[in-house]
mmCIF file of C-alpha atoms in Angstrom:
data_model
loop_
_atom_site.group_PDB
_atom_site.id
_atom_site.type_symbol
_atom_site.label_atom_id
_atom_site.label_comp_id
_atom_site.label_asym_id
_atom_site.label_seq_id
_atom_site.Cartn_x
_atom_site.Cartn_y
_atom_site.Cartn_z
ATOM 1 C CA MET A 93 20.315 -4.814 20.150
ATOM 2 C CA ALA A 94 20.761 -7.705 17.802
ATOM 3 C CA ALA A 95 17.223 -7.812 17.195
ATOM 4 C CA ALA A 96 16.941 -4.059 16.669
ATOM 5 C CA ARG A 97 19.930 -4.280 13.934
ATOM 6 C CA LEU A 98 18.261 -7.412 12.272
ATOM 7 C CA LEU A 99 14.906 -5.467 12.010
ATOM 8 C CA ARG A 100 16.678 -2.351 10.693
ATOM 9 C CA GLY A 101 18.345 -4.465 8.185
ATOM 10 C CA LEU A 102 14.920 -5.797 6.857
ATOM 11 C CA LEU A 103 13.660 -2.271 6.593
ATOM 12 C CA PHE A 104 16.365 -0.694 4.491
ATOM 13 C CA ARG A 105 17.903 -3.339 2.035
ATOM 14 C CA PRO A 106 20.620 -2.122 -0.023
ATOM 15 C CA TRP A 107 19.815 -4.630 -2.575
ATOM 16 C CA LEU A 108 16.296 -2.652 -3.517
ATOM 17 C CA LEU A 109 17.955 0.338 -4.660
ATOM 18 C CA PRO A 110 16.600 1.124 -8.010
ATOM 19 C CA PRO A 111 18.759 0.039 -11.162
ATOM 20 C CA PRO A 112 20.748 2.783 -13.005
ATOM 21 C CA GLY A 113 18.853 5.284 -14.942
ATOM 22 C CA ALA A 114 15.656 4.772 -12.935
ATOM 23 C CA PRO A 115 15.501 7.999 -10.773
ATOM 24 C CA LEU A 116 13.108 7.944 -7.736
ATOM 25 C CA ARG A 117 11.705 11.509 -7.856
ATOM 26 C CA SER A 118 9.605 12.905 -10.586
ATOM 27 C CA SER A 119 9.221 16.527 -11.508
ATOM 28 C CA SER A 120 5.627 18.080 -11.264
ATOM 29 C CA THR A 121 5.323 18.230 -14.803
ATOM 30 C CA SER A 122 5.532 14.696 -16.223
ATOM 31 C CA SER A 123 6.328 11.389 -15.526
ATOM 32 C CA SER A 124 8.286 10.646 -18.704
ATOM 33 C CA SER A 125 10.629 13.537 -18.024
ATOM 34 C CA SER A 126 11.814 11.615 -15.041
ATOM 35 C CA GLY A 127 12.185 8.076 -16.172
ATOM 36 C CA TRP A 128 8.839 6.745 -15.419
ATOM 37 C CA GLU A 129 6.351 6.143 -18.301
ATOM 38 C CA PHE A 130 3.365 5.012 -16.406
ATOM 39 C CA LEU A 131 3.649 6.680 -13.201
ATOM 40 C CA SER A 132 5.237 9.731 -11.324
ATOM 41 C CA VAL A 133 6.821 9.847 -7.951
ATOM 42 C CA GLU A 134 6.838 13.001 -5.645
ATOM 43 C CA ARG A 135 7.774 13.682 -2.051
ATOM 44 C CA ARG A 136 5.414 15.290 0.161
ATOM 45 C CA GLY A 137 4.986 16.285 3.913
ATOM 46 C CA ARG A 138 7.586 17.406 6.352
ATOM 47 C CA GLU A 139 10.960 16.691 5.205
ATOM 48 C CA GLY A 140 9.506 14.717 2.330
ATOM 49 C CA SER A 141 8.600 11.870 4.636
ATOM 50 C CA VAL A 142 5.680 10.752 2.342
ATOM 51 C CA ALA A 143 6.025 9.716 -1.041
ATOM 52 C CA VAL A 144 3.041 10.068 -3.582
ATOM 53 C CA VAL A 145 3.006 7.471 -6.197
ATOM 54 C CA ARG A 146 0.543 8.278 -9.075
ATOM 55 C CA LEU A 147 -0.598 5.983 -11.624
ATOM 56 C CA GLU A 148 -0.517 8.004 -15.046
ATOM 57 C CA ARG A 149 -2.272 6.185 -17.791
ATOM 58 C CA PRO A 150 -5.301 8.767 -18.305
ATOM 59 C CA LYS A 151 -6.488 7.559 -21.596
ATOM 60 C CA ALA A 152 -6.742 4.205 -20.469
ATOM 61 C CA LEU A 153 -8.095 5.155 -17.088
ATOM 62 C CA ASN A 154 -4.996 3.642 -15.323
ATOM 63 C CA ALA A 155 -5.664 -0.010 -16.458
ATOM 64 C CA LEU A 156 -2.866 -1.914 -15.037
ATOM 65 C CA CYS A 157 -0.590 -3.309 -17.700
ATOM 66 C CA GLU A 158 2.628 -5.238 -17.207
ATOM 67 C CA GLY A 159 4.755 -2.109 -17.941
ATOM 68 C CA LEU A 160 3.006 -0.203 -15.094
ATOM 69 C CA MET A 161 3.235 -2.839 -12.664
ATOM 70 C CA SER A 162 6.785 -3.476 -13.321
ATOM 71 C CA GLU A 163 7.695 0.293 -12.852
ATOM 72 C CA LEU A 164 5.366 0.246 -9.530
ATOM 73 C CA GLY A 165 7.355 -2.625 -8.418
ATOM 74 C CA ARG A 166 10.539 -0.652 -8.709
ATOM 75 C CA ALA A 167 9.264 2.438 -7.509
ATOM 76 C CA LEU A 168 8.317 0.737 -4.234
ATOM 77 C CA ALA A 169 11.544 -1.009 -3.979
ATOM 78 C CA SER A 170 13.339 2.334 -4.483
ATOM 79 C CA LEU A 171 11.112 4.063 -1.760
ATOM 80 C CA GLU A 172 11.682 1.160 0.831
ATOM 81 C CA ALA A 173 15.630 1.644 0.352
ATOM 82 C CA GLU A 174 15.254 5.469 1.014
ATOM 83 C CA ALA A 175 15.384 5.816 5.025
ATOM 84 C CA SER A 176 13.947 9.387 5.114
ATOM 85 C CA VAL A 177 10.560 7.866 3.615
ATOM 86 C CA ALA A 178 8.105 6.862 6.274
ATOM 87 C CA ALA A 179 4.838 6.312 4.362
ATOM 88 C CA ILE A 180 3.718 5.773 0.717
ATOM 89 C CA VAL A 181 0.400 7.175 -0.685
ATOM 90 C CA LEU A 182 -0.798 5.517 -3.916
ATOM 91 C CA THR A 183 -3.269 7.146 -6.066
ATOM 92 C CA GLY A 184 -4.530 7.728 -9.408
ATOM 93 C CA SER A 185 -6.742 10.467 -11.017
ATOM 94 C CA GLU A 186 -10.085 11.859 -10.528
ATOM 95 C CA ARG A 187 -12.000 9.773 -12.929
ATOM 96 C CA ALA A 188 -10.197 6.607 -11.833
ATOM 97 C CA PHE A 189 -7.548 5.064 -9.312
ATOM 98 C CA ALA A 190 -7.357 2.157 -11.610
ATOM 99 C CA ALA A 191 -10.214 0.810 -14.107
ATOM 100 C CA GLY A 192 -8.840 -2.806 -14.007
ATOM 101 C CA ALA A 193 -6.342 -4.949 -15.749
ATOM 102 C CA ASP A 194 -5.401 -4.002 -19.348
ATOM 103 C CA ILE A 195 -7.926 -6.211 -21.372
ATOM 104 C CA LYS A 196 -6.259 -5.527 -24.452
ATOM 105 C CA GLU A 197 -2.932 -6.880 -23.242
ATOM 106 C CA MET A 198 -4.718 -9.834 -21.475
ATOM 107 C CA ALA A 199 -7.147 -11.186 -24.041
ATOM 108 C CA PRO A 200 -4.723 -13.018 -26.427
ATOM 109 C CA LYS A 201 -2.913 -15.071 -23.417
ATOM 110 C CA SER A 202 -3.463 -18.802 -23.407
ATOM 111 C CA PHE A 203 -3.624 -21.059 -20.423
ATOM 112 C CA GLN A 204 -0.269 -22.370 -21.175
ATOM 113 C CA GLU A 205 1.218 -18.924 -21.153
ATOM 114 C CA CYS A 206 -0.701 -17.857 -17.956
ATOM 115 C CA LEU A 207 0.554 -20.778 -16.106
ATOM 116 C CA GLY A 208 3.949 -20.909 -17.616
ATOM 117 C CA GLY A 209 4.856 -17.475 -16.906
ATOM 118 C CA ASP A 210 2.815 -17.320 -13.698
ATOM 119 C CA PHE A 211 0.680 -14.337 -15.051
ATOM 120 C CA LEU A 212 -0.090 -11.884 -12.405
ATOM 121 C CA GLY A 213 2.180 -13.521 -10.006
ATOM 122 C CA GLY A 214 4.503 -10.412 -9.426
ATOM 123 C CA TRP A 215 1.383 -7.953 -8.954
ATOM 124 C CA ASP A 216 1.230 -8.217 -5.154
ATOM 125 C CA ARG A 217 4.312 -5.878 -4.604
ATOM 126 C CA VAL A 218 2.407 -3.626 -2.855
ATOM 127 C CA ALA A 219 1.084 -6.062 -0.338
ATOM 128 C CA ARG A 220 4.828 -7.049 0.293
ATOM 129 C CA THR A 221 6.034 -3.441 0.788
ATOM 130 C CA ARG A 222 7.191 -3.014 4.585
ATOM 131 C CA LYS A 223 6.404 0.694 4.882
ATOM 132 C CA PRO A 224 2.742 1.499 5.212
ATOM 133 C CA VAL A 225 0.776 2.251 1.919
ATOM 134 C CA ILE A 226 -2.074 4.364 1.795
ATOM 135 C CA ALA A 227 -4.601 4.172 -1.027
ATOM 136 C CA ALA A 228 -6.192 7.347 -2.039
ATOM 137 C CA VAL A 229 -8.989 6.438 -4.309
ATOM 138 C CA ASN A 230 -10.939 8.589 -6.473
ATOM 139 C CA GLY A 231 -13.216 7.420 -9.470
ATOM 140 C CA LEU A 232 -12.944 3.686 -10.580
ATOM 141 C CA ALA A 233 -11.318 0.942 -8.522
ATOM 142 C CA LEU A 234 -12.499 -2.076 -10.475
ATOM 143 C CA GLY A 235 -10.996 -5.226 -11.036
ATOM 144 C CA GLY A 236 -7.360 -5.117 -10.754
ATOM 145 C CA GLY A 237 -7.913 -1.742 -9.366
ATOM 146 C CA CYS A 238 -10.039 -2.888 -6.649
ATOM 147 C CA GLU A 239 -7.289 -5.468 -5.831
ATOM 148 C CA LEU A 240 -4.797 -2.982 -5.863
ATOM 149 C CA ALA A 241 -6.321 -0.580 -3.279
ATOM 150 C CA MET A 242 -7.073 -3.616 -1.094
ATOM 151 C CA MET A 243 -3.263 -4.603 -1.042
ATOM 152 C CA CYS A 244 -2.842 -1.199 0.583
ATOM 153 C CA ASP A 245 -2.689 -0.882 4.470
ATOM 154 C CA VAL A 246 -5.230 1.785 4.630
ATOM 155 C CA VAL A 247 -7.733 2.783 2.037
ATOM 156 C CA TYR A 248 -8.981 6.541 1.783
ATOM 157 C CA ALA A 249 -11.829 7.153 -0.900
ATOM 158 C CA GLY A 250 -13.340 10.198 -2.602
ATOM 159 C CA GLU A 251 -16.983 10.717 -2.383
ATOM 160 C CA GLY A 252 -17.600 9.464 -5.863
ATOM 161 C CA ALA A 253 -15.436 6.404 -5.727
ATOM 162 C CA GLN A 254 -16.903 2.856 -6.809
ATOM 163 C CA PHE A 255 -15.462 -0.333 -5.963
ATOM 164 C CA GLY A 256 -16.034 -3.495 -7.930
ATOM 165 C CA GLN A 257 -14.761 -6.981 -9.257
ATOM 166 C CA PRO A 258 -16.455 -7.347 -12.629
ATOM 167 C CA GLU A 259 -14.228 -10.031 -13.736
ATOM 168 C CA ILE A 260 -17.120 -12.476 -13.850
ATOM 169 C CA LEU A 261 -18.751 -10.383 -16.549
ATOM 170 C CA LEU A 262 -15.468 -11.006 -18.812
ATOM 171 C CA GLY A 263 -15.720 -14.781 -18.368
ATOM 172 C CA THR A 264 -13.185 -15.140 -15.817
ATOM 173 C CA ILE A 265 -12.583 -14.392 -12.020
ATOM 174 C CA PRO A 266 -10.281 -11.968 -10.043
ATOM 175 C CA GLY A 267 -6.776 -13.355 -10.095
ATOM 176 C CA SER A 268 -4.767 -11.022 -7.862
ATOM 177 C CA GLY A 269 -6.286 -11.477 -4.143
ATOM 178 C CA GLY A 270 -9.814 -10.125 -5.356
ATOM 179 C CA THR A 271 -11.762 -13.175 -3.780
ATOM 180 C CA GLN A 272 -9.515 -13.206 -0.855
ATOM 181 C CA ARG A 273 -9.021 -9.814 0.409
ATOM 182 C CA LEU A 274 -12.679 -8.961 -0.383
ATOM 183 C CA THR A 275 -14.017 -11.598 1.424
ATOM 184 C CA ARG A 276 -11.659 -10.851 4.571
ATOM 185 C CA ALA A 277 -12.831 -7.080 4.394
ATOM 186 C CA VAL A 278 -16.399 -7.089 3.869
ATOM 187 C CA GLY A 279 -17.512 -10.643 4.631
ATOM 188 C CA LYS A 280 -18.641 -13.482 2.583
ATOM 189 C CA SER A 281 -22.320 -12.390 1.520
ATOM 190 C CA LEU A 282 -21.234 -8.998 0.065
ATOM 191 C CA ALA A 283 -18.002 -10.329 -1.438
ATOM 192 C CA MET A 284 -20.155 -13.106 -3.125
ATOM 193 C CA GLU A 285 -22.754 -10.613 -4.501
ATOM 194 C CA MET A 286 -19.816 -8.438 -5.829
ATOM 195 C CA VAL A 287 -17.746 -11.233 -7.353
ATOM 196 C CA LEU A 288 -20.509 -13.384 -8.879
ATOM 197 C CA SER A 289 -22.727 -10.454 -10.215
ATOM 198 C CA GLY A 290 -20.084 -7.852 -11.023
ATOM 199 C CA ALA A 291 -21.968 -5.378 -8.950
ATOM 200 C CA ARG A 292 -20.315 -2.112 -7.810
ATOM 201 C CA ILE A 293 -20.248 -0.551 -4.289
ATOM 202 C CA SER A 294 -19.993 3.369 -3.700
ATOM 203 C CA ALA A 295 -17.323 4.776 -1.237
ATOM 204 C CA GLN A 296 -20.216 5.053 1.335
ATOM 205 C CA GLN A 297 -20.990 1.594 1.046
ATOM 206 C CA ALA A 298 -17.539 0.422 1.054
ATOM 207 C CA GLN A 299 -16.864 2.374 4.208
ATOM 208 C CA GLN A 300 -19.850 0.684 5.959
ATOM 209 C CA ALA A 301 -18.735 -2.579 4.827
ATOM 210 C CA GLY A 302 -15.149 -1.988 6.273
ATOM 211 C CA LEU A 303 -13.237 -1.896 2.854
ATOM 212 C CA VAL A 304 -12.659 1.827 3.350
ATOM 213 C CA SER A 305 -11.486 3.397 6.336
ATOM 214 C CA LYS A 306 -12.438 7.022 5.446
ATOM 215 C CA VAL A 307 -14.506 9.140 2.555
ATOM 216 C CA PHE A 308 -13.731 12.773 1.646
ATOM 217 C CA PRO A 309 -14.709 15.195 -0.719
ATOM 218 C CA ALA A 310 -12.365 14.429 -4.266
ATOM 219 C CA GLU A 311 -10.611 17.583 -3.708
ATOM 220 C CA ARG A 312 -9.358 16.949 -0.270
ATOM 221 C CA LEU A 313 -8.541 13.024 -0.672
ATOM 222 C CA LEU A 314 -4.723 13.625 -1.387
ATOM 223 C CA GLU A 315 -3.870 15.875 1.150
ATOM 224 C CA GLU A 316 -5.907 13.838 3.865
ATOM 225 C CA ALA A 317 -3.953 10.788 2.799
ATOM 226 C CA VAL A 318 -0.494 12.773 2.853
ATOM 227 C CA ALA A 319 -1.755 13.861 6.293
ATOM 228 C CA LEU A 320 -2.163 10.449 7.517
ATOM 229 C CA GLY A 321 1.346 9.642 6.267
ATOM 230 C CA GLU A 322 2.812 12.543 8.198
ATOM 231 C CA ARG A 323 1.343 11.291 11.252
ATOM 232 C CA ILE A 324 2.762 7.945 10.599
ATOM 233 C CA ALA A 325 6.069 9.405 10.043
ATOM 234 C CA ARG A 326 6.191 10.858 13.531
ATOM 235 C CA ASN A 327 6.877 7.383 14.940
ATOM 236 C CA SER A 328 9.672 5.136 14.839
ATOM 237 C CA LYS A 329 9.954 3.414 11.297
ATOM 238 C CA LEU A 330 11.258 0.321 12.947
ATOM 239 C CA VAL A 331 8.462 -0.155 15.288
ATOM 240 C CA THR A 332 5.880 0.814 12.605
ATOM 241 C CA ALA A 333 7.043 -2.132 10.583
ATOM 242 C CA MET A 334 6.738 -4.252 13.538
ATOM 243 C CA ALA A 335 2.975 -3.203 13.986
ATOM 244 C CA LYS A 336 2.240 -3.660 10.508
ATOM 245 C CA GLU A 337 3.356 -7.086 10.284
ATOM 246 C CA ALA A 338 1.415 -7.918 13.477
ATOM 247 C CA VAL A 339 -1.902 -6.472 12.094
ATOM 248 C CA ASN A 340 -1.282 -8.436 8.750
ATOM 249 C CA THR A 341 -0.818 -11.567 10.537
ATOM 250 C CA ALA A 342 -4.564 -11.180 11.788
ATOM 251 C CA PHE A 343 -5.436 -11.709 8.370
ATOM 252 C CA GLU A 344 -3.333 -14.738 7.496
ATOM 253 C CA THR A 345 -3.289 -17.003 10.732
ATOM 254 C CA THR A 346 -5.525 -18.068 13.570
ATOM 255 C CA LEU A 347 -6.368 -15.833 16.642
ATOM 256 C CA ALA A 348 -3.835 -17.844 18.687
ATOM 257 C CA GLU A 349 -1.050 -17.831 16.328
ATOM 258 C CA GLY A 350 -1.764 -14.165 15.791
ATOM 259 C CA CYS A 351 -1.596 -13.388 19.534
ATOM 260 C CA ARG A 352 1.704 -15.483 19.742
ATOM 261 C CA ALA A 353 3.067 -13.463 16.773
ATOM 262 C CA GLU A 354 1.959 -10.189 18.243
ATOM 263 C CA ARG A 355 3.494 -10.966 21.688
ATOM 264 C CA ARG A 356 7.257 -11.979 19.975
ATOM 265 C CA LEU A 357 6.943 -8.832 18.300
ATOM 266 C CA PHE A 358 5.900 -6.706 21.209
ATOM 267 C CA HIS A 359 8.846 -8.527 23.290
ATOM 268 C CA ALA A 360 11.203 -7.638 20.313
ATOM 269 C CA THR A 361 10.393 -3.790 20.890
ATOM 270 C CA PHE A 362 12.306 -3.957 24.097
ATOM 271 C CA ALA A 363 15.494 -4.483 21.982
ATOM 272 C CA THR A 364 15.222 -1.127 20.488
ATOM 273 C CA GLN A 365 16.313 2.358 21.638
ATOM 274 C CA ASP A 366 12.954 3.691 20.132
ATOM 275 C CA ARG A 367 10.617 2.013 22.831
ATOM 276 C CA LYS A 368 13.116 2.945 25.559
ATOM 277 C CA GLU A 369 12.915 6.641 24.126
ATOM 278 C CA GLY A 370 9.292 6.581 23.714
ATOM 279 C CA MET A 371 8.650 5.431 27.359
ATOM 280 C CA GLU A 372 11.196 7.840 28.896
ATOM 281 C CA ALA A 373 9.765 10.687 26.806
ATOM 282 C CA PHE A 374 6.167 9.744 28.252
ATOM 283 C CA VAL A 375 7.303 9.762 31.815
ATOM 284 C CA GLY A 376 9.343 12.649 31.340
ATOM 285 C CA LYS A 377 6.201 14.539 29.669
ATOM 286 C CA ARG A 378 8.055 15.665 26.629
ATOM 287 C CA GLU A 379 7.789 14.769 22.645
ATOM 288 C CA PRO A 380 9.890 11.367 21.563
ATOM 289 C CA ARG A 381 12.982 11.641 19.509
ATOM 290 C CA PHE A 382 12.684 8.429 17.560
ATOM 291 C CA LYS A 383 16.041 7.297 15.505
ATOM 292 C CA ASP A 384 14.390 4.283 13.992
ATOM 293 C CA GLN A 385 16.866 2.173 16.286
#
């Protein structure tokens, strides 16, 4: 049980609670009315188990600025600390998931400022989120927007979505994982073509290449992403976090190291009540009642 308590503590860390004056939920009217300037947060699904975080910079096609990324980090931290939230859906508008980083904000920066301030260093907050994050991508996912989608655990796309890393056209290269995650997702040849030429690929091409899990009509995209979140929510949050860690290890280590990590996590599930409940429910031919313990 000690392992279960440790894992539970990692999942629900009290120090991740939002600072005073930063409410979690947004109203259905506007993000500014709920304390957010650049995004909105609402609860969907059964018992509000799925949180939908929507990027809200429509005039800039959801370009990623420092303010937006800071708010996104706070929102994710708050949602990680909420025991009732089992999965998170990250989305934008029908025109753009995120058209890239905010070039107007980026252009004046010097090498010294980028290096000294570790520019983009904290933009990987999505990738460090312990709960499953599902990207629901409509429209443009370019540059930082493509990188943001790739930080998510599952990527669903609308039929008109476009993905690309066009930084080369601006005299720079991807700086938030684009060359690394894209290569792991689609292979060296297509990644090189996209990064070196700035070429975009369609949602259908992205699915064929392995960047996208499923493609839906734009109007159905969000409901399908939420439905996936609800399916995930029916499982043990504790074990889901362990499964996510195991899959992520495959991208970061050798096969032998990954298999060892997987086996250790598998063994750790036997220290949880949920593993016992799941197997007893299977044997008893009933639905399991997981308690995230």
